[in-house]
Short mmCIF file of C-alpha atoms in Angstrom, two decimals:
data_model
loop_
_atom_site.label_atom_id
_atom_site.label_comp_id
_atom_site.label_asym_id
_atom_site.label_seq_id
_atom_site.Cartn_x
_atom_site.Cartn_y
_atom_site.Cartn_z
CA UNK A 1 -86.92 -45.91 202.11
CA UNK A 2 -87.26 -49.58 201.16
CA UNK A 3 -86.36 -50.93 197.71
CA UNK A 4 -90.06 -51.47 196.94
CA UNK A 5 -90.81 -47.87 197.80
CA UNK A 6 -87.87 -46.70 195.69
CA UNK A 7 -89.30 -48.63 192.77
CA UNK A 8 -92.70 -47.09 193.37
CA UNK A 9 -91.11 -43.68 193.53
CA UNK A 10 -89.54 -44.24 190.14
CA UNK A 11 -92.82 -45.46 188.66
CA UNK A 12 -95.09 -42.78 190.07
CA UNK A 13 -92.81 -39.77 190.01
CA UNK A 14 -89.81 -39.54 187.71
CA UNK A 15 -91.16 -41.81 184.99
CA UNK A 16 -94.52 -40.05 184.92
CA UNK A 17 -92.99 -36.59 184.81
CA UNK A 18 -90.69 -37.64 181.98
CA UNK A 19 -93.36 -39.65 180.18
CA UNK A 20 -94.48 -36.91 177.81
CA UNK A 21 -90.87 -36.03 176.92
CA UNK A 22 -90.04 -39.61 175.95
CA UNK A 23 -93.28 -40.16 174.14
CA UNK A 24 -92.69 -37.23 171.82
CA UNK A 25 -90.15 -39.32 170.00
CA UNK A 26 -93.02 -41.46 168.79
CA UNK A 27 -94.24 -38.48 166.80
CA UNK A 28 -97.73 -38.49 165.48
CA UNK A 29 -98.73 -41.60 167.43
CA UNK A 30 -99.17 -39.27 170.41
CA UNK A 31 -102.33 -37.10 170.09
CA UNK A 32 -101.73 -33.44 169.36
CA UNK A 33 -103.46 -32.42 172.60
CA UNK A 34 -100.90 -34.41 174.60
CA UNK A 35 -97.94 -33.18 172.54
CA UNK A 36 -99.01 -29.55 172.95
CA UNK A 37 -99.71 -29.75 176.70
CA UNK A 38 -97.76 -26.81 178.22
CA UNK A 39 -95.29 -27.60 180.97
CA UNK A 40 -94.96 -24.05 182.30
CA UNK A 41 -97.55 -21.91 184.03
CA UNK A 42 -96.88 -18.95 181.74
CA UNK A 43 -97.90 -21.07 178.73
CA UNK A 44 -101.23 -22.05 180.31
CA UNK A 45 -104.21 -20.57 178.44
CA UNK A 46 -107.52 -19.63 180.07
CA UNK A 47 -108.87 -19.81 183.65
CA UNK A 48 -107.94 -16.19 184.30
CA UNK A 49 -110.20 -16.18 187.36
CA UNK A 50 -107.74 -18.61 188.96
CA UNK A 51 -104.40 -17.93 187.26
CA UNK A 52 -104.59 -14.30 186.18
CA UNK A 53 -102.12 -11.77 187.51
CA UNK A 54 -102.36 -11.39 191.30
CA UNK A 55 -105.04 -14.10 191.60
CA UNK A 56 -104.63 -16.12 194.84
CA UNK A 57 -103.87 -19.49 193.20
CA UNK A 58 -101.21 -17.99 190.95
CA UNK A 59 -99.59 -16.20 193.89
CA UNK A 60 -99.53 -19.46 195.85
CA UNK A 61 -97.88 -21.38 193.02
CA UNK A 62 -95.31 -18.68 192.35
CA UNK A 63 -94.47 -18.79 196.08
CA UNK A 64 -93.88 -22.55 195.80
CA UNK A 65 -97.07 -23.53 197.61
CA UNK A 66 -99.74 -25.97 196.45
CA UNK A 67 -102.87 -26.40 198.56
CA UNK A 68 -104.66 -29.73 198.68
CA UNK A 69 -107.44 -29.08 196.20
CA UNK A 70 -110.06 -30.43 193.84
CA UNK A 71 -110.05 -29.10 190.27
CA UNK A 72 -113.63 -29.27 189.07
CA UNK A 73 -114.48 -28.56 185.45
CA UNK A 74 -115.61 -29.92 182.10
CA UNK A 75 -113.40 -32.01 179.81
CA UNK A 76 -110.71 -30.12 177.95
CA UNK A 77 -110.65 -27.14 180.34
CA UNK A 78 -107.05 -27.76 181.43
CA UNK A 79 -107.32 -29.70 184.69
CA UNK A 80 -104.52 -32.21 184.06
CA UNK A 81 -102.33 -29.55 182.45
CA UNK A 82 -102.75 -27.34 185.52
CA UNK A 83 -101.78 -30.17 187.88
CA UNK A 84 -98.58 -30.84 185.97
CA UNK A 85 -97.83 -27.14 185.85
CA UNK A 86 -98.31 -27.00 189.63
CA UNK A 87 -95.61 -29.64 190.07
CA UNK A 88 -93.27 -27.97 187.59
CA UNK A 89 -93.62 -24.46 189.01
CA UNK A 90 -93.16 -25.52 192.64
CA UNK A 91 -90.47 -28.15 191.99
CA UNK A 92 -92.43 -30.94 193.62
CA UNK A 93 -92.51 -34.62 192.74
CA UNK A 94 -95.71 -35.74 191.11
CA UNK A 95 -97.45 -39.07 191.60
CA UNK A 96 -100.29 -39.73 189.15
CA UNK A 97 -103.11 -42.16 189.87
CA UNK A 98 -106.17 -42.93 187.77
CA UNK A 99 -109.15 -43.38 190.09
CA UNK A 100 -110.85 -45.75 187.65
CA UNK A 101 -108.09 -48.41 187.77
CA UNK A 102 -106.35 -47.81 191.12
CA UNK A 103 -106.69 -50.34 193.98
CA UNK A 104 -106.61 -49.56 197.69
CA UNK A 105 -103.28 -51.40 198.11
CA UNK A 106 -101.74 -49.40 195.29
CA UNK A 107 -103.04 -46.19 196.81
CA UNK A 108 -101.54 -47.03 200.21
CA UNK A 109 -98.16 -47.76 198.60
CA UNK A 110 -98.18 -44.33 196.99
CA UNK A 111 -99.16 -42.71 200.30
CA UNK A 112 -96.28 -44.52 202.08
CA UNK A 113 -93.83 -43.48 199.38
CA UNK A 114 -94.95 -39.85 199.58
CA UNK A 115 -94.64 -39.92 203.39
CA UNK A 116 -91.07 -41.24 203.24
CA UNK A 117 -90.19 -38.68 200.60
CA UNK A 118 -91.47 -35.92 202.89
CA UNK A 119 -89.31 -37.24 205.74
CA UNK A 120 -86.18 -37.38 203.61
CA UNK A 121 -86.57 -34.10 201.71
CA UNK A 122 -88.86 -32.03 203.92
CA UNK A 123 -91.04 -31.27 200.90
CA UNK A 124 -94.48 -32.75 200.28
CA UNK A 125 -95.09 -34.45 196.96
CA UNK A 126 -98.26 -33.92 194.92
CA UNK A 127 -100.50 -36.95 194.61
CA UNK A 128 -102.68 -36.36 191.57
CA UNK A 129 -105.85 -38.45 191.35
CA UNK A 130 -107.62 -38.11 188.03
CA UNK A 131 -111.44 -38.38 188.18
CA UNK A 132 -111.30 -38.75 191.95
CA UNK A 133 -115.07 -39.15 192.19
CA UNK A 134 -114.60 -42.76 191.02
CA UNK A 135 -112.90 -43.56 194.35
CA UNK A 136 -115.20 -45.29 196.82
CA UNK A 137 -115.46 -44.25 200.45
CA UNK A 138 -112.73 -46.68 201.57
CA UNK A 139 -110.29 -45.36 199.00
CA UNK A 140 -111.04 -41.75 199.85
CA UNK A 141 -110.69 -42.44 203.58
CA UNK A 142 -107.24 -43.98 203.00
CA UNK A 143 -106.02 -40.51 202.03
CA UNK A 144 -107.40 -38.62 205.03
CA UNK A 145 -104.58 -39.08 207.61
CA UNK A 146 -101.83 -38.19 205.15
CA UNK A 147 -103.65 -35.12 203.87
CA UNK A 148 -104.37 -34.07 207.46
CA UNK A 149 -100.69 -34.37 208.47
CA UNK A 150 -99.36 -32.80 205.30
CA UNK A 151 -97.47 -35.94 204.27
CA UNK A 152 -98.72 -35.29 200.76
CA UNK A 153 -100.59 -32.68 198.78
CA UNK A 154 -103.74 -34.12 197.30
CA UNK A 155 -104.86 -32.72 193.97
CA UNK A 156 -107.94 -34.39 192.50
CA UNK A 157 -109.68 -33.64 189.24
CA UNK A 158 -113.32 -34.29 188.46
CA UNK A 159 -115.92 -33.50 185.83
CA UNK A 160 -118.67 -34.24 188.38
CA UNK A 161 -119.79 -31.87 191.11
CA UNK A 162 -117.42 -32.60 194.02
CA UNK A 163 -119.96 -31.45 196.59
CA UNK A 164 -122.15 -34.40 195.61
CA UNK A 165 -119.58 -37.01 194.61
CA UNK A 166 -116.70 -36.68 197.08
CA UNK A 167 -116.58 -37.70 200.74
CA UNK A 168 -117.38 -34.65 202.88
CA UNK A 169 -114.55 -35.37 205.32
CA UNK A 170 -112.05 -35.39 202.46
CA UNK A 171 -113.63 -32.35 200.86
CA UNK A 172 -113.26 -30.39 204.11
CA UNK A 173 -109.49 -30.79 203.81
CA UNK A 174 -109.30 -29.43 200.28
CA UNK A 175 -110.10 -26.27 198.37
CA UNK A 176 -112.39 -26.62 195.36
CA UNK A 177 -111.24 -24.67 192.31
CA UNK A 178 -113.81 -24.57 189.50
CA UNK A 179 -112.45 -24.44 185.97
CA UNK A 180 -114.71 -23.02 183.28
CA UNK A 181 -115.09 -24.08 179.64
CA UNK A 182 -112.48 -22.27 177.59
CA UNK A 183 -113.64 -19.24 175.63
CA UNK A 184 -113.44 -19.48 171.82
CA UNK A 185 -110.66 -16.87 171.85
CA UNK A 186 -108.59 -19.01 174.22
CA UNK A 187 -109.06 -22.06 172.02
CA UNK A 188 -108.09 -20.08 168.92
CA UNK A 189 -104.86 -19.11 170.67
CA UNK A 190 -104.14 -22.77 171.44
CA UNK A 191 -104.89 -23.86 167.87
CA UNK A 192 -102.71 -21.22 166.26
CA UNK A 193 -99.88 -22.14 168.63
CA UNK A 194 -100.21 -25.77 167.52
CA UNK A 195 -100.13 -24.70 163.86
CA UNK A 196 -96.94 -22.68 164.38
CA UNK A 197 -95.06 -25.28 166.43
CA UNK A 198 -92.72 -27.20 164.11
CA UNK A 199 -91.43 -29.59 166.79
CA UNK A 200 -94.53 -30.84 168.63
CA UNK A 201 -97.36 -29.32 166.64
CA UNK A 202 -98.55 -29.18 163.06
CA UNK A 203 -95.97 -26.69 161.81
CA UNK A 204 -93.95 -29.63 160.46
CA UNK A 205 -96.51 -29.93 157.63
CA UNK A 206 -96.56 -27.62 154.66
CA UNK A 207 -100.27 -26.91 155.04
CA UNK A 208 -102.09 -23.59 155.34
CA UNK A 209 -105.23 -23.55 157.52
CA UNK A 210 -107.69 -20.74 156.79
CA UNK A 211 -108.47 -18.47 159.72
CA UNK A 212 -112.19 -19.11 159.21
CA UNK A 213 -111.57 -22.82 159.70
CA UNK A 214 -109.73 -22.21 162.98
CA UNK A 215 -112.50 -19.91 164.18
CA UNK A 216 -115.15 -22.50 163.37
CA UNK A 217 -113.30 -25.24 165.27
CA UNK A 218 -112.87 -22.92 168.25
CA UNK A 219 -116.57 -22.14 168.44
CA UNK A 220 -117.80 -25.66 167.70
CA UNK A 221 -115.63 -27.35 170.34
CA UNK A 222 -117.87 -26.25 173.21
CA UNK A 223 -115.03 -24.93 175.38
CA UNK A 224 -113.08 -28.21 175.08
CA UNK A 225 -109.48 -27.57 173.97
CA UNK A 226 -108.77 -31.30 173.62
CA UNK A 227 -111.70 -31.69 171.23
CA UNK A 228 -110.58 -28.65 169.24
CA UNK A 229 -107.02 -29.95 168.88
CA UNK A 230 -108.33 -33.37 167.85
CA UNK A 231 -110.45 -31.82 165.09
CA UNK A 232 -107.62 -29.61 163.89
CA UNK A 233 -105.15 -32.50 163.81
CA UNK A 234 -107.62 -34.77 162.01
CA UNK A 235 -108.43 -32.29 159.26
CA UNK A 236 -104.76 -31.40 158.72
CA UNK A 237 -103.69 -35.05 158.54
CA UNK A 238 -106.56 -35.77 156.16
CA UNK A 239 -105.40 -32.94 153.91
CA UNK A 240 -101.79 -34.14 154.02
CA UNK A 241 -102.90 -37.67 153.12
CA UNK A 242 -104.79 -36.37 150.08
CA UNK A 243 -101.97 -34.09 148.96
CA UNK A 244 -103.84 -30.85 149.69
CA UNK A 245 -101.88 -27.81 150.81
CA UNK A 246 -104.79 -25.82 152.22
CA UNK A 247 -107.48 -26.52 154.84
CA UNK A 248 -110.70 -24.57 154.30
CA UNK A 249 -113.84 -23.98 156.34
CA UNK A 250 -115.66 -26.52 154.16
CA UNK A 251 -113.09 -29.20 155.05
CA UNK A 252 -113.69 -28.61 158.76
CA UNK A 253 -117.50 -28.53 158.48
CA UNK A 254 -117.47 -31.89 156.69
CA UNK A 255 -115.44 -33.39 159.54
CA UNK A 256 -117.24 -31.81 162.53
CA UNK A 257 -119.93 -33.99 164.17
CA UNK A 258 -123.38 -32.48 163.91
CA UNK A 259 -124.20 -33.06 167.58
CA UNK A 260 -121.36 -30.86 168.76
CA UNK A 261 -122.40 -28.10 166.41
CA UNK A 262 -125.91 -28.09 167.91
CA UNK A 263 -125.33 -28.36 171.62
CA UNK A 264 -122.64 -29.34 174.10
CA UNK A 265 -123.80 -30.30 177.60
CA UNK A 266 -120.38 -29.58 179.12
CA UNK A 267 -119.98 -26.07 177.72
CA UNK A 268 -121.30 -22.64 178.60
CA UNK A 269 -123.98 -23.19 175.94
CA UNK A 270 -125.57 -25.76 178.26
CA UNK A 271 -126.19 -23.04 180.83
CA UNK A 272 -127.11 -20.41 178.24
CA UNK A 273 -129.77 -22.58 176.61
CA UNK A 274 -131.39 -23.75 179.84
CA UNK A 275 -131.38 -20.09 180.94
CA UNK A 276 -133.10 -19.07 177.69
CA UNK A 277 -135.64 -21.89 178.18
CA UNK A 278 -136.54 -20.78 181.71
CA UNK A 279 -136.70 -17.10 180.81
CA UNK A 280 -138.90 -17.79 177.78
CA UNK A 281 -141.40 -19.67 179.95
CA UNK A 282 -141.25 -16.90 182.55
CA UNK A 283 -141.92 -14.38 179.80
CA UNK A 284 -144.99 -16.37 178.65
CA UNK A 285 -143.57 -17.06 175.16
CA UNK A 286 -144.49 -20.67 174.29
CA UNK A 287 -142.81 -20.53 170.86
CA UNK A 288 -139.43 -19.53 172.27
CA UNK A 289 -139.82 -22.04 175.11
CA UNK A 290 -140.44 -24.96 172.76
CA UNK A 291 -137.55 -23.87 170.49
CA UNK A 292 -135.03 -23.90 173.34
CA UNK A 293 -136.51 -27.18 174.52
CA UNK A 294 -135.90 -28.60 171.04
CA UNK A 295 -132.28 -27.40 171.16
CA UNK A 296 -131.74 -29.33 174.36
CA UNK A 297 -133.49 -32.49 173.15
CA UNK A 298 -131.60 -32.45 169.83
CA UNK A 299 -128.32 -31.94 171.65
CA UNK A 300 -128.79 -34.98 173.88
CA UNK A 301 -129.55 -33.18 177.14
CA UNK A 302 -130.73 -35.44 179.97
CA UNK A 303 -134.54 -35.33 179.74
CA UNK A 304 -134.81 -35.83 183.50
CA UNK A 305 -132.74 -32.67 184.00
CA UNK A 306 -135.19 -30.75 181.79
CA UNK A 307 -138.14 -32.18 183.73
CA UNK A 308 -136.55 -31.21 187.06
CA UNK A 309 -136.08 -27.64 185.88
CA UNK A 310 -139.74 -27.43 184.89
CA UNK A 311 -140.75 -28.74 188.32
CA UNK A 312 -138.76 -25.94 189.94
CA UNK A 313 -140.22 -23.41 187.51
CA UNK A 314 -143.78 -24.53 188.26
CA UNK A 315 -143.30 -23.77 191.96
CA UNK A 316 -141.07 -20.71 191.65
CA UNK A 317 -142.56 -18.81 188.73
CA UNK A 318 -146.13 -20.07 188.24
CA UNK A 319 -146.77 -20.79 191.87
CA UNK A 320 -150.15 -20.17 193.41
CA UNK A 321 -151.41 -18.25 190.39
CA UNK A 322 -152.01 -21.74 188.98
CA UNK A 323 -151.34 -24.48 191.56
CA UNK A 324 -152.17 -27.16 188.98
CA UNK A 325 -148.93 -26.29 187.14
CA UNK A 326 -146.87 -28.09 189.78
CA UNK A 327 -149.15 -31.13 189.56
CA UNK A 328 -148.75 -31.21 185.79
CA UNK A 329 -144.97 -30.77 186.00
CA UNK A 330 -144.73 -33.65 188.47
CA UNK A 331 -146.86 -35.84 186.23
CA UNK A 332 -144.69 -34.88 183.25
CA UNK A 333 -141.49 -35.74 185.12
CA UNK A 334 -142.88 -39.15 186.04
CA UNK A 335 -144.14 -39.79 182.51
CA UNK A 336 -140.81 -38.79 180.96
CA UNK A 337 -139.01 -41.20 183.28
CA UNK A 338 -141.37 -44.05 182.31
CA UNK A 339 -141.57 -43.39 178.57
CA UNK A 340 -138.13 -42.14 177.57
CA UNK A 341 -137.18 -40.75 174.19
CA UNK A 342 -138.31 -40.22 171.51
CA UNK A 343 -141.90 -39.99 172.85
CA UNK A 344 -140.83 -38.07 175.96
CA UNK A 345 -140.26 -35.03 173.75
CA UNK A 346 -144.06 -34.70 173.38
CA UNK A 347 -144.61 -34.77 177.12
CA UNK A 348 -141.88 -32.19 177.70
CA UNK A 349 -143.37 -29.98 174.99
CA UNK A 350 -146.87 -30.12 176.49
CA UNK A 351 -145.59 -29.21 179.94
CA UNK A 352 -143.32 -26.42 178.68
CA UNK A 353 -146.11 -24.82 176.64
CA UNK A 354 -148.54 -25.05 179.57
CA UNK A 355 -146.04 -23.44 181.94
CA UNK A 356 -145.26 -20.69 179.44
CA UNK A 357 -148.96 -19.89 178.96
CA UNK A 358 -149.91 -20.09 182.65
CA UNK A 359 -150.45 -17.01 184.81
CA UNK A 360 -147.39 -16.28 186.90
CA UNK A 361 -146.62 -15.55 190.55
CA UNK A 362 -143.38 -15.87 192.52
CA UNK A 363 -145.00 -15.05 195.88
CA UNK A 364 -144.29 -18.48 197.42
CA UNK A 365 -140.62 -18.25 196.42
CA UNK A 366 -140.33 -14.76 197.92
CA UNK A 367 -142.21 -15.78 201.08
CA UNK A 368 -139.85 -18.63 202.05
CA UNK A 369 -136.76 -16.55 201.27
CA UNK A 370 -138.12 -13.69 203.36
CA UNK A 371 -138.79 -16.03 206.30
CA UNK A 372 -135.32 -17.60 206.01
CA UNK A 373 -133.76 -14.14 205.89
CA UNK A 374 -135.58 -13.18 209.08
CA UNK A 375 -134.27 -16.29 210.84
CA UNK A 376 -130.71 -15.63 209.65
CA UNK A 377 -130.99 -12.14 211.16
CA UNK A 378 -131.80 -13.68 214.54
CA UNK A 379 -135.57 -13.37 214.58
CA UNK A 380 -136.05 -16.62 216.51
CA UNK A 381 -139.51 -16.74 218.10
CA UNK A 382 -140.66 -19.03 220.86
CA UNK A 383 -143.55 -21.33 220.04
CA UNK A 384 -146.71 -19.81 221.63
CA UNK A 385 -147.84 -21.83 224.65
CA UNK A 386 -151.18 -22.80 223.10
CA UNK A 387 -149.43 -24.25 220.01
CA UNK A 388 -147.03 -26.51 221.92
CA UNK A 389 -147.71 -30.23 221.86
CA UNK A 390 -148.82 -30.23 225.49
CA UNK A 391 -149.89 -26.59 225.70
CA UNK A 392 -153.20 -25.24 226.85
CA UNK A 393 -155.64 -22.83 225.28
CA UNK A 394 -155.53 -23.99 221.65
CA UNK A 395 -158.86 -23.54 219.86
CA UNK A 396 -159.69 -26.17 217.22
CA UNK A 397 -160.74 -24.22 214.05
CA UNK A 398 -163.10 -26.94 212.81
CA UNK A 399 -165.28 -26.49 215.88
CA UNK A 400 -166.23 -23.10 214.49
CA UNK A 401 -168.82 -22.95 211.64
CA UNK A 402 -166.35 -20.85 209.66
CA UNK A 403 -163.59 -23.48 210.18
CA UNK A 404 -161.43 -20.61 211.39
CA UNK A 405 -160.90 -18.80 214.69
CA UNK A 406 -158.86 -15.68 215.45
CA UNK A 407 -155.82 -16.85 217.42
CA UNK A 408 -152.07 -16.21 217.25
CA UNK A 409 -149.80 -18.63 215.39
CA UNK A 410 -146.62 -16.63 216.05
CA UNK A 411 -145.61 -14.85 219.24
CA UNK A 412 -145.01 -11.71 217.16
CA UNK A 413 -147.08 -11.87 213.97
CA UNK A 414 -145.02 -10.95 210.91
CA UNK A 415 -145.95 -10.97 207.26
CA UNK A 416 -143.90 -12.95 204.73
CA UNK A 417 -146.48 -13.89 202.09
CA UNK A 418 -147.77 -11.22 199.72
CA UNK A 419 -150.21 -12.86 197.30
CA UNK A 420 -150.46 -11.72 193.70
CA UNK A 421 -153.64 -10.55 192.07
CA UNK A 422 -153.82 -12.93 189.09
CA UNK A 423 -155.30 -16.38 188.60
CA UNK A 424 -156.12 -18.53 191.60
CA UNK A 425 -154.02 -16.34 193.87
CA UNK A 426 -156.54 -13.50 193.54
CA UNK A 427 -159.04 -15.71 195.39
CA UNK A 428 -156.42 -16.55 198.02
CA UNK A 429 -155.73 -12.84 198.54
CA UNK A 430 -159.43 -12.01 199.02
CA UNK A 431 -159.91 -14.79 201.57
CA UNK A 432 -156.84 -13.77 203.59
CA UNK A 433 -158.04 -10.17 203.68
CA UNK A 434 -161.23 -11.38 205.34
CA UNK A 435 -159.36 -13.45 207.93
CA UNK A 436 -156.35 -11.34 208.92
CA UNK A 437 -156.08 -7.59 209.34
CA UNK A 438 -152.44 -7.63 208.28
CA UNK A 439 -153.53 -8.71 204.78
CA UNK A 440 -155.65 -5.60 204.34
CA UNK A 441 -152.47 -3.52 204.31
CA UNK A 442 -149.42 -4.94 202.54
CA UNK A 443 -147.04 -2.80 204.59
CA UNK A 444 -148.47 -3.76 207.97
CA UNK A 445 -146.45 -6.57 209.58
CA UNK A 446 -147.51 -6.03 213.15
CA UNK A 447 -151.25 -6.67 213.27
CA UNK A 448 -153.38 -9.78 213.19
#
């Protein structure tokens, strides 16, 4: 190992691992979330689906193994803490790189250092790349050979969907572990631990924090432990500065930002509210639909995301019962993109109310899934000779006064589409019954 690589090793491994220990001497200048970051796996809170007893990832770590992986989850869910715990539990050196500031040359130096370390010790180091989705294709490709050979263990973290943001060739060499927003109970546990800790936490202060205040912070943080610890630390320090010995619920409410109390796009509430919005429209309740829409708009949800979900709903749930719904949803999506907030709220409201009030049918959705299921089961039909591009015997329907002729369009006719009996689809159903015998009996898949 060259002197330059030894220096890099010191910078990226030992110094980084010891950084939090040294920084604690600076006391309150280090945020509470950093001071309270657990170093041991047994102190890690949450993510039971990954780290619970007998879960595969926990068994791997306890056996000293770390797979190359991507930790995908919202802010404050424990991604960085888990990476450092991985290194601690398995006794591996840890190199930390921030994808926002790292250069390709710097990345290659770290890769070379990790390779030489593997040769000298026989043990692969962990190269931790925070927010790896910021790496461009060239930077991601620089990692491929070393990950492939096992010269290093790549652990990346990201708040963005890795299946969209990360190079597919790199992703194929890693396991994606999804971290979930922390439950309020998990955050409460973390907050109370910080309040009890007299060395790194807030136990050094002679301040009592009401349980109601802790509960409120836990619920308002949107699954983000870092945000919760920041709020707790801020309200305690504010009380200390004013000479108060007790922190109440009122103190916390005055400090908490309104936007986070309403809606948090990175928490489970994001999924719960969009689910309530969709189900209210599906249930034909325009009042509930516009309420949940308002919750999203007030919380700062991406209006294009809302418009996209209504486009999907128009096709999936309204469907052919009212084909105009999809046209309206597309027009609304375009208008929202052109107009923006605050006026876009009116467009979204009009579309949501229309979709909620429209007659419903999911027959198109069920038809395509039924056809795909048949193909997955091996029902692969040959194209009938008369339908092939150079086939013979095809009859042109428009030559017939009815603009329709009885001929086969599948080698073995099979029924996938079952029209509903409401709205425009009732007319479709009646016409198909006149044209095809199989539509006169919903259970008959074998006749024309």
